[in-house]
Amino acid sequence: EILDGQLATAGGDDAAAPRVIFTDPQVAAVGLTLRAARGQGADARAYDVPSSGTAGGAFYGTGTPGTARIVVDESRGVIVGATFTGTDVADWLQAATIAIVSKTPVELLWQAVPSFPTRSEIWLKLLERREAELAAERSAQPQWELLVPARR
């Protein structure tokens, strides 16, 4: 539009605009950071995994540096942000953008099974990390029914 001499317009939420810094390694993000989400009052938590932590990551070299992060608004059960660093991580933004813009429930993302062995498995790793951290948090909470004797 701009090259044609027209005004450019954008619709929707500016935070949902994907952004990439094409350095080596790349930095790619969409949506809100953890700080921004909490600043907006969201019950936000971040879940991180190494970006090389998939079978498909071996094609880029074992232990290639980088991280993948999703920011989840736990009260709504949706991803509100994602940030990736590492080799060729920009390709992960489309899936993250779709999840954020569509407000797809995190639990529904388990059904979007990635091909094996691909780097898309990063999504399973992120979901597994979330599940493990939430389970650990639940198990660390006291089980009151075990601590308080039942009244008869």
mmCIF file of C-alpha atoms in Angstrom:
data_model
loop_
_atom_site.group_PDB
_atom_site.id
_atom_site.type_symbol
_atom_site.label_atom_id
_atom_site.label_comp_id
_atom_site.label_asym_id
_atom_site.label_seq_id
_atom_site.Cartn_x
_atom_site.Cartn_y
_atom_site.Cartn_z
ATOM 1 C CA GLU A 1 0.000 0.000 0.000
ATOM 2 C CA ILE A 2 2.741 2.422 0.952
ATOM 3 C CA LEU A 3 4.706 1.785 -2.250
ATOM 4 C CA ASP A 4 1.517 2.486 -4.198
ATOM 5 C CA GLY A 5 1.201 5.885 -2.486
ATOM 6 C CA GLN A 6 -1.647 4.878 -0.190
ATOM 7 C CA LEU A 7 -1.848 5.069 3.562
ATOM 8 C CA ALA A 8 -1.107 1.804 5.274
ATOM 9 C CA THR A 9 -3.554 0.618 7.885
ATOM 10 C CA ALA A 10 -3.327 -2.133 10.416
ATOM 11 C CA GLY A 11 -6.122 -3.846 12.238
ATOM 12 C CA GLY A 12 -6.336 -5.984 15.295
ATOM 13 C CA ASP A 13 -4.059 -6.011 18.292
ATOM 14 C CA ASP A 14 -0.600 -4.517 17.757
ATOM 15 C CA ALA A 15 0.838 -6.904 20.359
ATOM 16 C CA ALA A 16 -0.101 -9.803 18.071
ATOM 17 C CA ALA A 17 2.193 -8.510 15.309
ATOM 18 C CA PRO A 18 5.103 -10.946 14.950
ATOM 19 C CA ARG A 19 8.597 -9.495 15.030
ATOM 20 C CA VAL A 20 11.986 -10.968 14.138
ATOM 21 C CA ILE A 21 15.536 -9.747 14.555
ATOM 22 C CA PHE A 22 17.551 -11.526 11.874
ATOM 23 C CA THR A 23 20.785 -11.884 13.782
ATOM 24 C CA ASP A 24 22.717 -15.046 14.464
ATOM 25 C CA PRO A 25 21.052 -16.389 16.524
ATOM 26 C CA GLN A 26 17.631 -15.047 15.590
ATOM 27 C CA VAL A 27 15.237 -13.481 18.074
ATOM 28 C CA ALA A 28 11.545 -13.885 17.250
ATOM 29 C CA ALA A 29 8.532 -12.841 19.300
ATOM 30 C CA VAL A 30 4.805 -12.312 19.152
ATOM 31 C CA GLY A 31 2.356 -11.112 21.764
ATOM 32 C CA LEU A 32 3.222 -9.952 25.240
ATOM 33 C CA THR A 33 6.281 -10.488 27.393
ATOM 34 C CA LEU A 34 5.745 -11.833 30.895
ATOM 35 C CA ARG A 35 6.224 -8.361 32.357
ATOM 36 C CA ALA A 36 3.799 -6.749 29.903
ATOM 37 C CA ALA A 37 1.149 -9.419 30.503
ATOM 38 C CA ARG A 38 1.392 -8.991 34.271
ATOM 39 C CA GLY A 39 1.358 -5.215 33.783
ATOM 40 C CA GLN A 40 -2.012 -5.623 32.100
ATOM 41 C CA GLY A 41 -3.296 -7.579 35.084
ATOM 42 C CA ALA A 42 -3.052 -11.055 33.544
ATOM 43 C CA ASP A 43 -2.412 -14.114 35.724
ATOM 44 C CA ALA A 44 0.628 -14.741 33.537
ATOM 45 C CA ARG A 45 3.292 -17.430 33.848
ATOM 46 C CA ALA A 46 6.212 -18.163 31.564
ATOM 47 C CA TYR A 47 7.394 -21.600 30.493
ATOM 48 C CA ASP A 48 10.865 -22.034 28.983
ATOM 49 C CA VAL A 49 12.614 -24.862 27.158
ATOM 50 C CA PRO A 50 15.848 -25.042 25.133
ATOM 51 C CA SER A 51 15.141 -24.399 21.456
ATOM 52 C CA SER A 52 17.418 -27.322 20.588
ATOM 53 C CA GLY A 53 15.466 -29.704 22.817
ATOM 54 C CA THR A 54 13.750 -31.665 20.039
ATOM 55 C CA ALA A 55 14.776 -34.542 17.803
ATOM 56 C CA GLY A 56 14.522 -32.192 14.823
ATOM 57 C CA GLY A 57 16.894 -29.795 16.587
ATOM 58 C CA ALA A 58 19.691 -32.309 15.984
ATOM 59 C CA PHE A 59 19.654 -31.283 12.322
ATOM 60 C CA TYR A 60 20.993 -27.899 13.458
ATOM 61 C CA GLY A 61 23.573 -29.374 15.806
ATOM 62 C CA THR A 62 23.382 -30.930 19.241
ATOM 63 C CA GLY A 63 23.073 -28.315 21.960
ATOM 64 C CA THR A 64 22.626 -25.381 19.583
ATOM 65 C CA PRO A 65 22.002 -22.432 21.923
ATOM 66 C CA GLY A 66 18.602 -20.828 22.249
ATOM 67 C CA THR A 67 15.378 -20.795 24.208
ATOM 68 C CA ALA A 68 11.674 -21.018 23.545
ATOM 69 C CA ARG A 69 9.174 -19.339 25.873
ATOM 70 C CA ILE A 70 5.429 -19.119 25.999
ATOM 71 C CA VAL A 71 3.569 -16.743 28.283
ATOM 72 C CA VAL A 72 0.226 -18.140 29.392
ATOM 73 C CA ASP A 73 -2.600 -16.237 31.019
ATOM 74 C CA GLU A 74 -3.545 -19.046 33.389
ATOM 75 C CA SER A 75 -6.881 -17.543 34.388
ATOM 76 C CA ARG A 76 -8.015 -17.601 30.745
ATOM 77 C CA GLY A 77 -5.986 -20.670 29.727
ATOM 78 C CA VAL A 78 -4.525 -19.047 26.592
ATOM 79 C CA ILE A 79 -1.095 -18.116 25.294
ATOM 80 C CA VAL A 80 -0.619 -14.347 25.292
ATOM 81 C CA GLY A 81 3.023 -14.228 24.191
ATOM 82 C CA ALA A 82 5.870 -16.272 22.756
ATOM 83 C CA THR A 83 9.579 -15.572 22.344
ATOM 84 C CA PHE A 84 12.146 -17.743 20.587
ATOM 85 C CA THR A 85 15.910 -17.387 20.276
ATOM 86 C CA GLY A 86 18.207 -19.612 18.278
ATOM 87 C CA THR A 87 18.967 -20.798 14.774
ATOM 88 C CA ASP A 88 16.110 -20.272 12.284
ATOM 89 C CA VAL A 89 13.448 -19.796 14.962
ATOM 90 C CA ALA A 90 11.479 -17.222 12.956
ATOM 91 C CA ASP A 91 9.526 -20.060 11.353
ATOM 92 C CA TRP A 92 7.893 -20.834 14.714
ATOM 93 C CA LEU A 93 6.136 -17.474 14.831
ATOM 94 C CA GLN A 94 3.233 -18.372 12.568
ATOM 95 C CA ALA A 95 1.961 -21.101 14.895
ATOM 96 C CA ALA A 96 2.413 -18.838 17.916
ATOM 97 C CA THR A 97 0.612 -15.979 16.188
ATOM 98 C CA ILE A 98 -2.323 -18.221 15.286
ATOM 99 C CA ALA A 99 -2.579 -19.501 18.881
ATOM 100 C CA ILE A 100 -2.511 -15.956 20.263
ATOM 101 C CA VAL A 101 -4.844 -14.287 17.755
ATOM 102 C CA SER A 102 -7.379 -17.137 17.861
ATOM 103 C CA LYS A 103 -7.172 -17.369 21.669
ATOM 104 C CA THR A 104 -6.953 -21.137 21.322
ATOM 105 C CA PRO A 105 -7.155 -22.801 24.755
ATOM 106 C CA VAL A 106 -3.753 -24.198 25.759
ATOM 107 C CA GLU A 107 -5.296 -27.590 26.486
ATOM 108 C CA LEU A 108 -6.552 -27.782 22.898
ATOM 109 C CA LEU A 109 -3.008 -27.306 21.565
ATOM 110 C CA TRP A 110 -2.174 -30.870 22.685
ATOM 111 C CA GLN A 111 -4.248 -32.021 19.715
ATOM 112 C CA ALA A 112 -2.011 -30.193 17.235
ATOM 113 C CA VAL A 113 0.534 -33.003 16.972
ATOM 114 C CA PRO A 114 3.781 -32.016 15.212
ATOM 115 C CA SER A 115 5.561 -34.271 12.756
ATOM 116 C CA PHE A 116 8.487 -36.302 14.046
ATOM 117 C CA PRO A 117 11.390 -35.566 13.849
ATOM 118 C CA THR A 118 10.915 -31.833 13.330
ATOM 119 C CA ARG A 119 11.698 -28.738 15.284
ATOM 120 C CA SER A 120 7.941 -28.117 15.546
ATOM 121 C CA GLU A 121 8.064 -30.518 18.464
ATOM 122 C CA ILE A 122 9.093 -27.461 20.450
ATOM 123 C CA TRP A 123 5.363 -26.951 21.029
ATOM 124 C CA LEU A 124 5.073 -30.327 22.769
ATOM 125 C CA LYS A 125 8.124 -29.521 24.883
ATOM 126 C CA LEU A 126 6.560 -26.207 25.935
ATOM 127 C CA LEU A 127 3.235 -27.847 26.791
ATOM 128 C CA GLU A 128 5.032 -30.612 28.715
ATOM 129 C CA ARG A 129 7.009 -28.010 30.675
ATOM 130 C CA ARG A 130 3.804 -26.161 31.587
ATOM 131 C CA GLU A 131 2.105 -29.369 32.671
ATOM 132 C CA ALA A 132 5.110 -30.442 34.772
ATOM 133 C CA GLU A 133 5.398 -27.076 36.527
ATOM 134 C CA LEU A 134 1.678 -26.892 37.273
ATOM 135 C CA ALA A 135 1.700 -30.487 38.582
ATOM 136 C CA ALA A 136 4.713 -29.752 40.802
ATOM 137 C CA GLU A 137 2.977 -26.684 42.157
ATOM 138 C CA ARG A 138 -0.181 -28.663 42.926
ATOM 139 C CA SER A 139 1.768 -31.425 44.686
ATOM 140 C CA ALA A 140 3.660 -28.865 46.786
ATOM 141 C CA GLN A 141 0.404 -27.479 48.194
ATOM 142 C CA PRO A 142 -0.662 -29.084 51.467
ATOM 143 C CA GLN A 143 -3.351 -31.688 51.216
ATOM 144 C CA TRP A 144 -5.665 -30.416 53.942
ATOM 145 C CA GLU A 145 -7.812 -33.516 53.959
ATOM 146 C CA LEU A 146 -4.727 -35.468 55.080
ATOM 147 C CA LEU A 147 -3.664 -32.930 57.709
ATOM 148 C CA VAL A 148 -7.020 -32.193 59.315
ATOM 149 C CA PRO A 149 -8.762 -35.168 60.967
ATOM 150 C CA ALA A 150 -12.238 -35.818 59.685
ATOM 151 C CA ARG A 151 -15.072 -34.856 62.023
ATOM 152 C CA ARG A 152 -17.481 -37.597 62.975
#
